[in-house]
CSV table of C-alpha atoms and ligand atoms in Angstrom, one decimal:
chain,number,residue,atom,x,y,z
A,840,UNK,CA,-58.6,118.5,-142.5
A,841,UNK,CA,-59.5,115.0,-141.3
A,842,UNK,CA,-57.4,113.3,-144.1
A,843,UNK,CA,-54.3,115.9,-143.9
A,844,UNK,CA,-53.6,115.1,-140.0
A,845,UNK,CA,-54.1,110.8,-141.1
A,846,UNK,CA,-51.2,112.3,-143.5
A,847,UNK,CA,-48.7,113.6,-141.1
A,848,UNK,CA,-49.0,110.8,-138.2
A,849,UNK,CA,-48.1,108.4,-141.0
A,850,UNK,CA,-45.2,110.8,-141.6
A,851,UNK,CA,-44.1,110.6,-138.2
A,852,UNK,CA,-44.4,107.1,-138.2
A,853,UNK,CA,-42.2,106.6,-141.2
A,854,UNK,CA,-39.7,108.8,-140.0
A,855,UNK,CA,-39.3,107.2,-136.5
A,856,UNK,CA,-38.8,104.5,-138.1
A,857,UNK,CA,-36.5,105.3,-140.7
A,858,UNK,CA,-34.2,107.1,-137.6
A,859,UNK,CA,-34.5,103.6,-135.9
A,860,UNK,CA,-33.0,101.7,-138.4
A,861,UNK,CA,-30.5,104.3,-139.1
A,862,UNK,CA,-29.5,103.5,-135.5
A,863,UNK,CA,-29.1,99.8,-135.9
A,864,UNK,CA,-27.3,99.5,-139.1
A,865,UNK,CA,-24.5,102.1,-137.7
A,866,UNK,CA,-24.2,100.0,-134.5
A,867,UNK,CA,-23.9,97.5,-136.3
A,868,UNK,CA,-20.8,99.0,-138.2
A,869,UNK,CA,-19.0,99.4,-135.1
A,870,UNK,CA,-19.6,96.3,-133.8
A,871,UNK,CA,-18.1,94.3,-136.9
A,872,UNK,CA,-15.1,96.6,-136.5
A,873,UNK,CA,-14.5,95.8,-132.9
A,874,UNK,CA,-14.6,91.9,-134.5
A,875,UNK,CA,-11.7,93.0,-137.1
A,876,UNK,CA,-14.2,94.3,-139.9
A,877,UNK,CA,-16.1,90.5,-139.4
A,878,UNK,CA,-19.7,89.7,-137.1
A,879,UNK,CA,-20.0,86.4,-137.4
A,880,UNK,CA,-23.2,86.4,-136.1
A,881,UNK,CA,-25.4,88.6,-138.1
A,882,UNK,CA,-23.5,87.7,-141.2
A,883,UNK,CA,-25.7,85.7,-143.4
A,884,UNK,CA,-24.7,82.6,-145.4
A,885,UNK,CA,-23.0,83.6,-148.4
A,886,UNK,CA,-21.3,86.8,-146.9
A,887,UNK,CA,-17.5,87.2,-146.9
A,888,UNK,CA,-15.2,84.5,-148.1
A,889,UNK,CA,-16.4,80.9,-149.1
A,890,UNK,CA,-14.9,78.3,-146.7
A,891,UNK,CA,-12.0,76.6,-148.0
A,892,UNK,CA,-13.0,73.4,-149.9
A,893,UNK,CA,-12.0,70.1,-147.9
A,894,UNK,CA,-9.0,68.7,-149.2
A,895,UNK,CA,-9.0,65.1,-150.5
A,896,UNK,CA,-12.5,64.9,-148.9
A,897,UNK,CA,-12.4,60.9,-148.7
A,898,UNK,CA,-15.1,58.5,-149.9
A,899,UNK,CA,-17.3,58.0,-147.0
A,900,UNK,CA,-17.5,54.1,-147.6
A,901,UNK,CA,-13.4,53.9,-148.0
A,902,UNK,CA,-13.7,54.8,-144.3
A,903,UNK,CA,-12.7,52.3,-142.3
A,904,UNK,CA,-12.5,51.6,-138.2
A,905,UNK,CA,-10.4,54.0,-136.1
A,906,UNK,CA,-7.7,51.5,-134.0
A,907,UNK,CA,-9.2,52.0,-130.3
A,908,UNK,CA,-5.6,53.4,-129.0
A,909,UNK,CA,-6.2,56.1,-132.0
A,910,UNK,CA,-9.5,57.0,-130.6
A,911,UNK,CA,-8.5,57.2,-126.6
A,912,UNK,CA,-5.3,59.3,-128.2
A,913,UNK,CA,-7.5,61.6,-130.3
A,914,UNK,CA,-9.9,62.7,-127.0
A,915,UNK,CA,-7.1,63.1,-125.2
A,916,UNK,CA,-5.9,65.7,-127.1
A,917,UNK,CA,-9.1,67.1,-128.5
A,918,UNK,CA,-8.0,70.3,-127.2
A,919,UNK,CA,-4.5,70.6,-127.6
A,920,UNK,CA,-4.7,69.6,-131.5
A,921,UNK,CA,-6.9,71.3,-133.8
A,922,UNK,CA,-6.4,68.6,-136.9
A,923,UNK,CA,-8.3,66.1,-134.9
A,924,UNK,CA,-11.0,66.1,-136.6
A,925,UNK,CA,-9.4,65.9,-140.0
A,926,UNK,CA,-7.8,62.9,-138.7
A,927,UNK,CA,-10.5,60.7,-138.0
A,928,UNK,CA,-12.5,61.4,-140.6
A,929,UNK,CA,-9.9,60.8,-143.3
A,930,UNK,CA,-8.2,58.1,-141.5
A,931,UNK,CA,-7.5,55.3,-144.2
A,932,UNK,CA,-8.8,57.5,-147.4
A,933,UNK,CA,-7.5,57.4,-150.3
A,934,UNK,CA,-6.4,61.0,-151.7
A,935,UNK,CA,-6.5,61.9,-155.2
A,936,UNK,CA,-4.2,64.1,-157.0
A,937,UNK,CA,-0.9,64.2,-157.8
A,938,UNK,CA,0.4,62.8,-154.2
A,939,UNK,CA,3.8,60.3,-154.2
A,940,UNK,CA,1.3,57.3,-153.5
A,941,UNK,CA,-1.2,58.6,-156.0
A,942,UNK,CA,1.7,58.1,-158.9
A,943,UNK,CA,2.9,55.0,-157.9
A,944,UNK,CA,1.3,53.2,-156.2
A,945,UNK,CA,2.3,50.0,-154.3
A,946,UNK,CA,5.7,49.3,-154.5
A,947,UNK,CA,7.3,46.2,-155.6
A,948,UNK,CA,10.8,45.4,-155.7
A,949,UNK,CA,12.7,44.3,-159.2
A,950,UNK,CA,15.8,42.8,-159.0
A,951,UNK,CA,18.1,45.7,-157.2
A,952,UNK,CA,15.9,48.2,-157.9
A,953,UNK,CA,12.5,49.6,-155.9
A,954,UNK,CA,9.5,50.1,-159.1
A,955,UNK,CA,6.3,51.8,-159.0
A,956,UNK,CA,2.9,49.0,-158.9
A,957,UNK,CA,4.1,48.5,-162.8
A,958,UNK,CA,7.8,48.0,-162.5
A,959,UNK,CA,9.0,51.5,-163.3
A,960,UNK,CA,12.1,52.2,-160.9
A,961,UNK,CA,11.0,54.5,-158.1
A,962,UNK,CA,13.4,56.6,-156.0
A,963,UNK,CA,11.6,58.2,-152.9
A,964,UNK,CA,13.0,61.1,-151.0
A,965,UNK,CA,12.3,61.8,-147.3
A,966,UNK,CA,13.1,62.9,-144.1
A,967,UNK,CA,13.7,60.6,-140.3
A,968,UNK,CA,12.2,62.4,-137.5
A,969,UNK,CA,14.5,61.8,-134.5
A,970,UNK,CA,13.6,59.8,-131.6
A,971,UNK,CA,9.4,59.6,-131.5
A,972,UNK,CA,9.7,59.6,-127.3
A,973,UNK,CA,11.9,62.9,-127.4
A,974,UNK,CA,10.7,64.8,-130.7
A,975,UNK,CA,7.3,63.6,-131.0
A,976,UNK,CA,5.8,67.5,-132.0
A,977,UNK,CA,7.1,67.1,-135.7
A,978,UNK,CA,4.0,64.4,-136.1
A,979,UNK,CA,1.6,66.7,-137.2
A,980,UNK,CA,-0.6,67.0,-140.5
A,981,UNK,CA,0.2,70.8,-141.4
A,982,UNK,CA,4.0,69.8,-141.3
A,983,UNK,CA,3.5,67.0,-143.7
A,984,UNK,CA,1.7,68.5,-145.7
A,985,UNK,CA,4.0,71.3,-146.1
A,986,UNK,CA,7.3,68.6,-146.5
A,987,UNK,CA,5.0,67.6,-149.4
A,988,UNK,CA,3.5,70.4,-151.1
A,989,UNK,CA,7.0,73.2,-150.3
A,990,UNK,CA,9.7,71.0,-150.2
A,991,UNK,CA,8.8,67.3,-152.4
A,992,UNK,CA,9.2,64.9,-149.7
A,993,UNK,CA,7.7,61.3,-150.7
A,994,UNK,CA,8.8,59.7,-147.5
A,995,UNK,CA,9.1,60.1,-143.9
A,996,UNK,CA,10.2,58.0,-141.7
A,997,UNK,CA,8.7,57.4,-137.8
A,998,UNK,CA,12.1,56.4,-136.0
A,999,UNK,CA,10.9,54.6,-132.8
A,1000,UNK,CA,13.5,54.0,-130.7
A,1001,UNK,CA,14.1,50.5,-128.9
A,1002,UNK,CA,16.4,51.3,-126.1
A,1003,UNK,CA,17.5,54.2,-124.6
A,1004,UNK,CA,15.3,56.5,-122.5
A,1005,UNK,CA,11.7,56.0,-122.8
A,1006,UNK,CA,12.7,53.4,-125.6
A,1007,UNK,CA,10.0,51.0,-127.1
A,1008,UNK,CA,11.5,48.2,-124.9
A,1009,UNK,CA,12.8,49.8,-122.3
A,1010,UNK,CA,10.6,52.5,-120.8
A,1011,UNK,CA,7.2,51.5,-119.1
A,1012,UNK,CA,3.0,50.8,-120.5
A,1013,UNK,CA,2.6,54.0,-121.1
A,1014,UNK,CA,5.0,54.9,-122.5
A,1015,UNK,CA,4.4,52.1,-125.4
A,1016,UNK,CA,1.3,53.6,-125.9
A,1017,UNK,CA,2.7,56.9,-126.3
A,1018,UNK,CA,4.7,55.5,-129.0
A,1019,UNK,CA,2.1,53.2,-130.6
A,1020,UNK,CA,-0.1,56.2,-130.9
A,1021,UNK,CA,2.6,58.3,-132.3
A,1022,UNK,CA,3.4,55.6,-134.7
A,1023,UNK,CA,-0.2,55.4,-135.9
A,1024,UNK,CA,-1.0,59.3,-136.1
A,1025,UNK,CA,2.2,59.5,-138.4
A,1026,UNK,CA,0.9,56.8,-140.4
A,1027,UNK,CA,-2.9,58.5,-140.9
A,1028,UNK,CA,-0.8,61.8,-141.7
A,1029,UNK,CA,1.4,60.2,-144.6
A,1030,UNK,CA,-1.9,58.6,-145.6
A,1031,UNK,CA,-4.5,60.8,-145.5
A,1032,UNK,CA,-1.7,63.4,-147.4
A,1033,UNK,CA,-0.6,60.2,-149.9
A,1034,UNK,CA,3.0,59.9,-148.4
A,1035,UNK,CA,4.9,56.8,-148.1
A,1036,UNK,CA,5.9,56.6,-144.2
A,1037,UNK,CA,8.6,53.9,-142.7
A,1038,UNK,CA,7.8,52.4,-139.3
A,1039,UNK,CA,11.5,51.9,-138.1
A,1040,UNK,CA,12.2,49.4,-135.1
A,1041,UNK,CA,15.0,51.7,-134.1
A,1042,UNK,CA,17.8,49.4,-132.7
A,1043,UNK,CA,21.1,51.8,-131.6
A,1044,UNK,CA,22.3,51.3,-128.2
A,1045,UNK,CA,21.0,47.5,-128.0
A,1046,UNK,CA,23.3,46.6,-130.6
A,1047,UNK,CA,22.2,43.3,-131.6
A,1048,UNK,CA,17.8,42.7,-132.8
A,1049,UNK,CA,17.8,39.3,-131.2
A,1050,UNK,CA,17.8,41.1,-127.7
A,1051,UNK,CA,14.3,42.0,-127.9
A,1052,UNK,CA,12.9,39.9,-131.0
A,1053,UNK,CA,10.3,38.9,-129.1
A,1054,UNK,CA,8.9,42.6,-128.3
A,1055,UNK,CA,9.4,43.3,-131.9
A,1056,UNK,CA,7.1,40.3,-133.4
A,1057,UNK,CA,4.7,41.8,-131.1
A,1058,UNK,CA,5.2,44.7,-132.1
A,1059,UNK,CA,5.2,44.2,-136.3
A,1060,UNK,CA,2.6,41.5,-135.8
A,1061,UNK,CA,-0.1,44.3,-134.4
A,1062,UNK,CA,1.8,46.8,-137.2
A,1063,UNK,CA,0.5,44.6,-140.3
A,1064,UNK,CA,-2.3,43.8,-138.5
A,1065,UNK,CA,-3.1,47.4,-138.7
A,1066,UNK,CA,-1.5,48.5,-142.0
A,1067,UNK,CA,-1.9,46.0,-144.1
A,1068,UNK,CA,-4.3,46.9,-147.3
A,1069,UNK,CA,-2.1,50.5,-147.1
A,1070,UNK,CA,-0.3,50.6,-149.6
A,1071,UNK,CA,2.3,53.6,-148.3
A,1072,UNK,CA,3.3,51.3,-145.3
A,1073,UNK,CA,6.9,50.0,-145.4
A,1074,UNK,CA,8.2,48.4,-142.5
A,1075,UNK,CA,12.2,49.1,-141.1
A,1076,UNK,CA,13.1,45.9,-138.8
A,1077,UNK,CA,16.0,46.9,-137.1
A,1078,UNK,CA,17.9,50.5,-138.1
A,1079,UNK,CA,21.6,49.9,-136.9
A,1080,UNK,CA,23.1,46.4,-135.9
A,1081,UNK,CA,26.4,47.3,-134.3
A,1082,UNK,CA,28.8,45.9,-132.3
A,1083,UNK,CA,30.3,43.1,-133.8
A,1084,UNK,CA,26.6,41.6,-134.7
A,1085,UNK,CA,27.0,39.4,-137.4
A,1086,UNK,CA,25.1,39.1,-140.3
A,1087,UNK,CA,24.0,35.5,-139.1
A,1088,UNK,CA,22.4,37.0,-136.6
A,1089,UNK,CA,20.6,39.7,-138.4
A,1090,UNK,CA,19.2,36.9,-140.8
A,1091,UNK,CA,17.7,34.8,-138.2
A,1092,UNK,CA,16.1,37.8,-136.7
A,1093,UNK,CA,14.8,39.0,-139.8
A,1094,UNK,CA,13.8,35.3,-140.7
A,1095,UNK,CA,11.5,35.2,-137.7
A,1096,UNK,CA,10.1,38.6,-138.2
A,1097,UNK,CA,9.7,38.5,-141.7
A,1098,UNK,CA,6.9,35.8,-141.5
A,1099,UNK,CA,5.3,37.7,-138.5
A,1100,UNK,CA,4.4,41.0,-140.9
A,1101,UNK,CA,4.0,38.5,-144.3
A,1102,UNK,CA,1.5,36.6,-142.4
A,1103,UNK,CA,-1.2,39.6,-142.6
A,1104,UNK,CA,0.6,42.3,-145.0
A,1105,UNK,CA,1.8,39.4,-148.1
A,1106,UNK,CA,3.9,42.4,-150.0
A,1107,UNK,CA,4.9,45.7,-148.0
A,1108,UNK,CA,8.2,46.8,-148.5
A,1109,UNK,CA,10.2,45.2,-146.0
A,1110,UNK,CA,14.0,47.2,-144.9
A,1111,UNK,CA,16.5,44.9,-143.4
A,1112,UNK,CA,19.3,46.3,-141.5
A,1113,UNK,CA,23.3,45.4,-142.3
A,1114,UNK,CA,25.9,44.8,-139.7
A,1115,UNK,CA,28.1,47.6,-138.6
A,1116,UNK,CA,25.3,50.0,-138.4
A,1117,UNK,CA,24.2,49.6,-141.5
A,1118,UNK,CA,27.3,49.3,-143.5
A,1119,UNK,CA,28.3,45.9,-144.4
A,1120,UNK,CA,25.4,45.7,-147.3
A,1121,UNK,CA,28.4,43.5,-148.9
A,1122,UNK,CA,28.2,40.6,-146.5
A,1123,UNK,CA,24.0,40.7,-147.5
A,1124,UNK,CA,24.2,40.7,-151.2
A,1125,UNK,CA,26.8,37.8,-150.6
A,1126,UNK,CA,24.4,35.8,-148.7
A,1127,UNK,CA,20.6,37.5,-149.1
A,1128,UNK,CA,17.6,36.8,-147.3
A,1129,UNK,CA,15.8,34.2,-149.9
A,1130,UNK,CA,12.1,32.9,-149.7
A,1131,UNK,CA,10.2,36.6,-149.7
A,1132,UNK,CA,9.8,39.3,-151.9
A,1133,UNK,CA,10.0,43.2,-151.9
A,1134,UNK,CA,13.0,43.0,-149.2
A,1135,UNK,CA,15.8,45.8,-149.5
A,1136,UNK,CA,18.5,46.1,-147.4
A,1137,UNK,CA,20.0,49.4,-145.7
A,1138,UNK,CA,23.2,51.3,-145.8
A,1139,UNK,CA,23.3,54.1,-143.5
A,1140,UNK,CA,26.3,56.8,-144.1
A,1141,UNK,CA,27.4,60.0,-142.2
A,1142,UNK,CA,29.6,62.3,-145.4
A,1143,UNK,CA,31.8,63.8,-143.2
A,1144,UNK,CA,32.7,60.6,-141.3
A,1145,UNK,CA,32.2,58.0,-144.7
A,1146,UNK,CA,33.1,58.8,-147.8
A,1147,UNK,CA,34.5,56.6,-150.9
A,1148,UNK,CA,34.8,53.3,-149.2
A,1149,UNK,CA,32.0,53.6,-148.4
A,1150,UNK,CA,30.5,54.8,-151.6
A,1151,UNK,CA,32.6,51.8,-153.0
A,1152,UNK,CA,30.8,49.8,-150.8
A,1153,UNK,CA,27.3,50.4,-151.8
A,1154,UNK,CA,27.9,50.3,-155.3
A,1155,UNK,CA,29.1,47.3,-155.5
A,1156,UNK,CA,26.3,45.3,-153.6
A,1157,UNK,CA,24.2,47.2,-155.9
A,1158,UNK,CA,25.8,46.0,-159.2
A,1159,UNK,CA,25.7,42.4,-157.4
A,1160,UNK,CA,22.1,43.1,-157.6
A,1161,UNK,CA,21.1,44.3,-153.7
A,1162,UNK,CA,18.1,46.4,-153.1
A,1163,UNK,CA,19.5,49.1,-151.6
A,1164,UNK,CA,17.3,51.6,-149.4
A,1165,UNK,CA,19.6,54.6,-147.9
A,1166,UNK,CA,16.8,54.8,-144.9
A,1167,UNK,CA,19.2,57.2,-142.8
A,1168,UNK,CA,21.8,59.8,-143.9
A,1169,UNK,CA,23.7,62.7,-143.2
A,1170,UNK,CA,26.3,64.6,-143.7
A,1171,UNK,CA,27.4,65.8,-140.4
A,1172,UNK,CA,30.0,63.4,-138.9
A,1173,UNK,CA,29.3,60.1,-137.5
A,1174,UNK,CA,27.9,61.1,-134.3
A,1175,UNK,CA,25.1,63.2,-135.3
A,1176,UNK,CA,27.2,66.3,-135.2
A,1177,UNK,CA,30.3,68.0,-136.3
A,1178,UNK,CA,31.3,69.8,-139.5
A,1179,UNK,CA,28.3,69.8,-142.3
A,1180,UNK,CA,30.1,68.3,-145.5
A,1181,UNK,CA,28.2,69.7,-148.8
A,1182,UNK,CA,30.9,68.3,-150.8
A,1183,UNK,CA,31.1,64.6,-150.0
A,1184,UNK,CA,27.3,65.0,-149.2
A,1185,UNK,CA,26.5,65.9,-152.8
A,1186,UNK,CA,29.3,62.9,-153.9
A,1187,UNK,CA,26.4,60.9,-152.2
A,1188,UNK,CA,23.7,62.9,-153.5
A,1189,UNK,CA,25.2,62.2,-157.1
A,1190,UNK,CA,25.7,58.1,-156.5
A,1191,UNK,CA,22.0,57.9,-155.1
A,1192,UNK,CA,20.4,59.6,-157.8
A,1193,UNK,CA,22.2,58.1,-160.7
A,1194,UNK,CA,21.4,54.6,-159.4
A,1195,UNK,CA,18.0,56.2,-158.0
A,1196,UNK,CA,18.3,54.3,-154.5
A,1197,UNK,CA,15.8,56.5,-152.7
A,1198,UNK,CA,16.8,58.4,-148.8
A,1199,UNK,CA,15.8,59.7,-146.0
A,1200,UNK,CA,18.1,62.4,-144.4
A,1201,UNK,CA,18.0,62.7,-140.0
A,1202,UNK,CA,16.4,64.4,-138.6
A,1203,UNK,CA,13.1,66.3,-137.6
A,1204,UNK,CA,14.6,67.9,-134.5
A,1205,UNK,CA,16.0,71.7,-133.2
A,1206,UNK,CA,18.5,69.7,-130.9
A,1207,UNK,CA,21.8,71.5,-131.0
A,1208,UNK,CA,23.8,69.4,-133.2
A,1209,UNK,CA,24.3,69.8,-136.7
A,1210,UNK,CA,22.5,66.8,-138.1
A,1211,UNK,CA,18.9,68.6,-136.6
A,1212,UNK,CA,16.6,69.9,-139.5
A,1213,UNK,CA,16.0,72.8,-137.8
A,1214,UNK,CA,18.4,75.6,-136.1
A,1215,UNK,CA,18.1,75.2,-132.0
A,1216,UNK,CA,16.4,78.7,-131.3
A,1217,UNK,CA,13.2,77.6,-133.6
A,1218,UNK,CA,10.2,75.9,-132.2
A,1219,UNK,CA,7.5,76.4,-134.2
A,1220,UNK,CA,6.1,72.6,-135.2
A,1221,UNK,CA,5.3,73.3,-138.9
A,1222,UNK,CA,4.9,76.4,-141.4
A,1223,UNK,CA,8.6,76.6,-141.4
A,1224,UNK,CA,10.7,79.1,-143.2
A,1225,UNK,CA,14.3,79.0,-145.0
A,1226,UNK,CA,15.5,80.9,-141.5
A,1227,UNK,CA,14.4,78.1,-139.1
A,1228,UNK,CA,16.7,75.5,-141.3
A,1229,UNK,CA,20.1,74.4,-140.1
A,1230,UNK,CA,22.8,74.3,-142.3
A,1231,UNK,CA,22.0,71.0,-143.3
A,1232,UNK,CA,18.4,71.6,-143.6
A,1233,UNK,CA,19.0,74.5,-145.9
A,1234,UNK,CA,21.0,72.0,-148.1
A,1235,UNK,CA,18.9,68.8,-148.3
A,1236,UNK,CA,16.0,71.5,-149.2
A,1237,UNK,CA,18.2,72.6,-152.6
A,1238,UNK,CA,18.9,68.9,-152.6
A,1239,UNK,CA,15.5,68.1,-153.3
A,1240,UNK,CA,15.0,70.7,-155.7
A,1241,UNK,CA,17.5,68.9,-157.7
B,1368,IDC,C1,21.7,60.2,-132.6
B,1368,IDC,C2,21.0,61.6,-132.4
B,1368,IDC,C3,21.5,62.1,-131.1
B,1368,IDC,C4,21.2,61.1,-130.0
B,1368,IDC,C5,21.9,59.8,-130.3
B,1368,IDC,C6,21.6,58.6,-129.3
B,1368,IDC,O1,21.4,62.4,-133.5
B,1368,IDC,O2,20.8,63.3,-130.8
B,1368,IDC,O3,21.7,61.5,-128.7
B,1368,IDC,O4,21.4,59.3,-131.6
B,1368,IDC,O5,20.2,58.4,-129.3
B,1368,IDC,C7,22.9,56.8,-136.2
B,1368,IDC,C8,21.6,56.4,-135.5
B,1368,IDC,C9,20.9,57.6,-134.9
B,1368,IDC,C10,21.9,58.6,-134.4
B,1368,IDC,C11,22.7,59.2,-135.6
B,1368,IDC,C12,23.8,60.2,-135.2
B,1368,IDC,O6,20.8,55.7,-136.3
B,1368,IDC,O7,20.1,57.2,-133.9
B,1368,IDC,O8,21.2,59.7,-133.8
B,1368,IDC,N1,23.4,58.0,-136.2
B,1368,IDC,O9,24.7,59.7,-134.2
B,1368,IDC,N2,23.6,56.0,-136.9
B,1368,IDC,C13,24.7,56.7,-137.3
B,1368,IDC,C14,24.6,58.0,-136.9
């Protein structure tokens, strides 16, 4: 009798507890499903989907010193930019795979043409963003990488203003830190993503370089201070002379900046700007920049506005044997606006790409005019579809393609 009772409080036991833990496991059921079928904290390691591998993880040692601006930048927006982290720890890596800079390398110029680090002609295609001060949301890593991976762009290009409002030169401390810092996160972007990035001293309104050489040997001196070792760095000088600036003038400029950057970066790729907002490449390959290597020179066209002249134009600097970098481009009229051309844009497209001079179309913006990348009513900053594209957008996509 003794024995039997020992029997059924063990019974009871066991069943209390098999009714507790009955209990706990369908609490636990609703509870995940109130978290959308996921509890983070009782799931144990090895539950639910594995963590996406880093991409191009970088080689601790490859790591180098974040610029102190960077840093000061980065806290500051800490919470406002979820890539931070990315950022700093891949600043300066080098990616593998098959990224632009992974294929080819640090480019040299040949003769007219731009080569790969063996001498095999390279033609880059990219994208401007607009004015850094007044579309600075386009600089982020998730848009890169998605100009890369969706739509094959090699190239952007970080078009820093001079002049203007809250230009480089003309707008106060902070707001040259601003674009400092905007300069350098595109720069870790294209580089932690292998993309080659332009930093373009973006002369429009102050027609003529000389007026603020001085700011812009600063300026390139602390550049190639920073960049040089990268070898996805090429460095604009001065986008658009206009206004009767002669080509004398752009050559002296360029002959006092030039030694600026060459004194700490001996063989970036160097982009000289032609009079006549970047027309007059004629009047440079009569009378070239001479004493440095890996310059090109720029011709900027707008299809609706320039068309064979034009065309005539570059062709014949190239066959005189000018590097030619088309830097800026698009197909709206002159001003930015206007009637989107497809047909004289795809004359251009043709010329470029049977003489493989490389381009950048403008620009990264949803400003109303018809030479922004993206339609007016769309504001996301990346993961962009085929409906947030202008026009324009829509074509240079289909361009790429080609
Ligand atoms: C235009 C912009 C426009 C802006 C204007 C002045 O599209 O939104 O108001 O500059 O800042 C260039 C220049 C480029 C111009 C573009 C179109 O390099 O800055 O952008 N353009 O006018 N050269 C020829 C055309």
């Amino acid at each position: 009798m003794q024995s039997n009772k020992k029997y059924i409080v063990w019974i009871g036991i066991l069943a209390v507890l098999l009714a507790l833990s009955v209990g706990v496991i369908a609490g636990m059921t609703v509870q995940q499903k109130m978290n959308g079928g996921e509890n983070r904290d009782t799931l144990v390691e090895g539950d639910g989907p594995a963590p996406p591998a880093p991409a191009e993880a970088p080689d601790p040692a490859e790591r180098e010193e974040i610029a102190p601006e960077d840093q000061a930048y980065n806290q500051e927006n800490t919470q406002n930019d979820t890539n931070v982290n990315d950022q700093q720890n891949n600043t300066n890596s080098t990616p593998s795979g098959d990224t632009p800079v992974a294929r080819y390398g640090a480019l040299q110029v040949k003769g007219n043409r731009l080569t790969d680090q063996y001498g095999n002609q390279v033609q880059l295609k990219g994208i401007s963003t607009h004015g850094l001060s007044w579309f600075p949301q386009y600089v982020n890593e998730a848009f890169f990488r998605q100009m890369r991976d969706e739509w094959q762009v090699d190239v952007v290009r970080l078009a820093m203003y001079t002049a203007e409002y809250n230009g480089y030169c003309t707008g106060d401390e902070g707001n040259k830190q601003t674009l400092k810092n905007l300069v350098s996160e595109g720069v870790n972007h294209a580089t932690n993503l292998g993309m080659y990035v332009i930093i373009d001293w973006h002369i429009l309104s102050d027609s003529n370089p000389l007026q603020y050489k001085e700011e812009a040997k600063q300026f390139f001196g602390e550049m190639a201070e920073r960049y040089q070792g990268y070898d996805n760095v090429i460095y604009e000088i001065c986008n658009e002379p206009n206004s009767g600036t002669s080509w004398q003038d752009i050559k002296s400029y360029a002959n006092e900046v030039i030694p600026v950057i060459r004194a700490k970066d001996p063989d970036a790729i160097i982009l000289i700007g032609t009079p006549n907002w970047s027309q007059f490449v004629n009047e440079a390959a009569a009378d070239p920049v001479t004493g440095y290597d890996n310059l090109m020179y720029t011709l900027h066209f707008y299809a609706d506005t320039h068309r064979d002249d034009l065309r005539n134009t570059l062709q014949n600097a190239y066959n005189q044997g000018l590097p030619i970098f088309v830097s800026e481009f698009g197909i709206t009229d002159a001003s930015g606006n206007g009637a989107v051309n497809r047909d004289e844009g795809n004359k251009w497209i043709d010329l470029m790409d049977q003489n493989g001079i490389s381009y950048c179309i403008w620009s990264l913006s949803n400003k109303d005019e018809s030479s922004a990348f993206f339609k007016s009513s769309c504001n996301k900053t990346s993961g962009f579809t085929n409906e947030d594209l202008s026009d324009q957008g829509a074509w240079y996509l289909d361009v790429l393609k080609r």
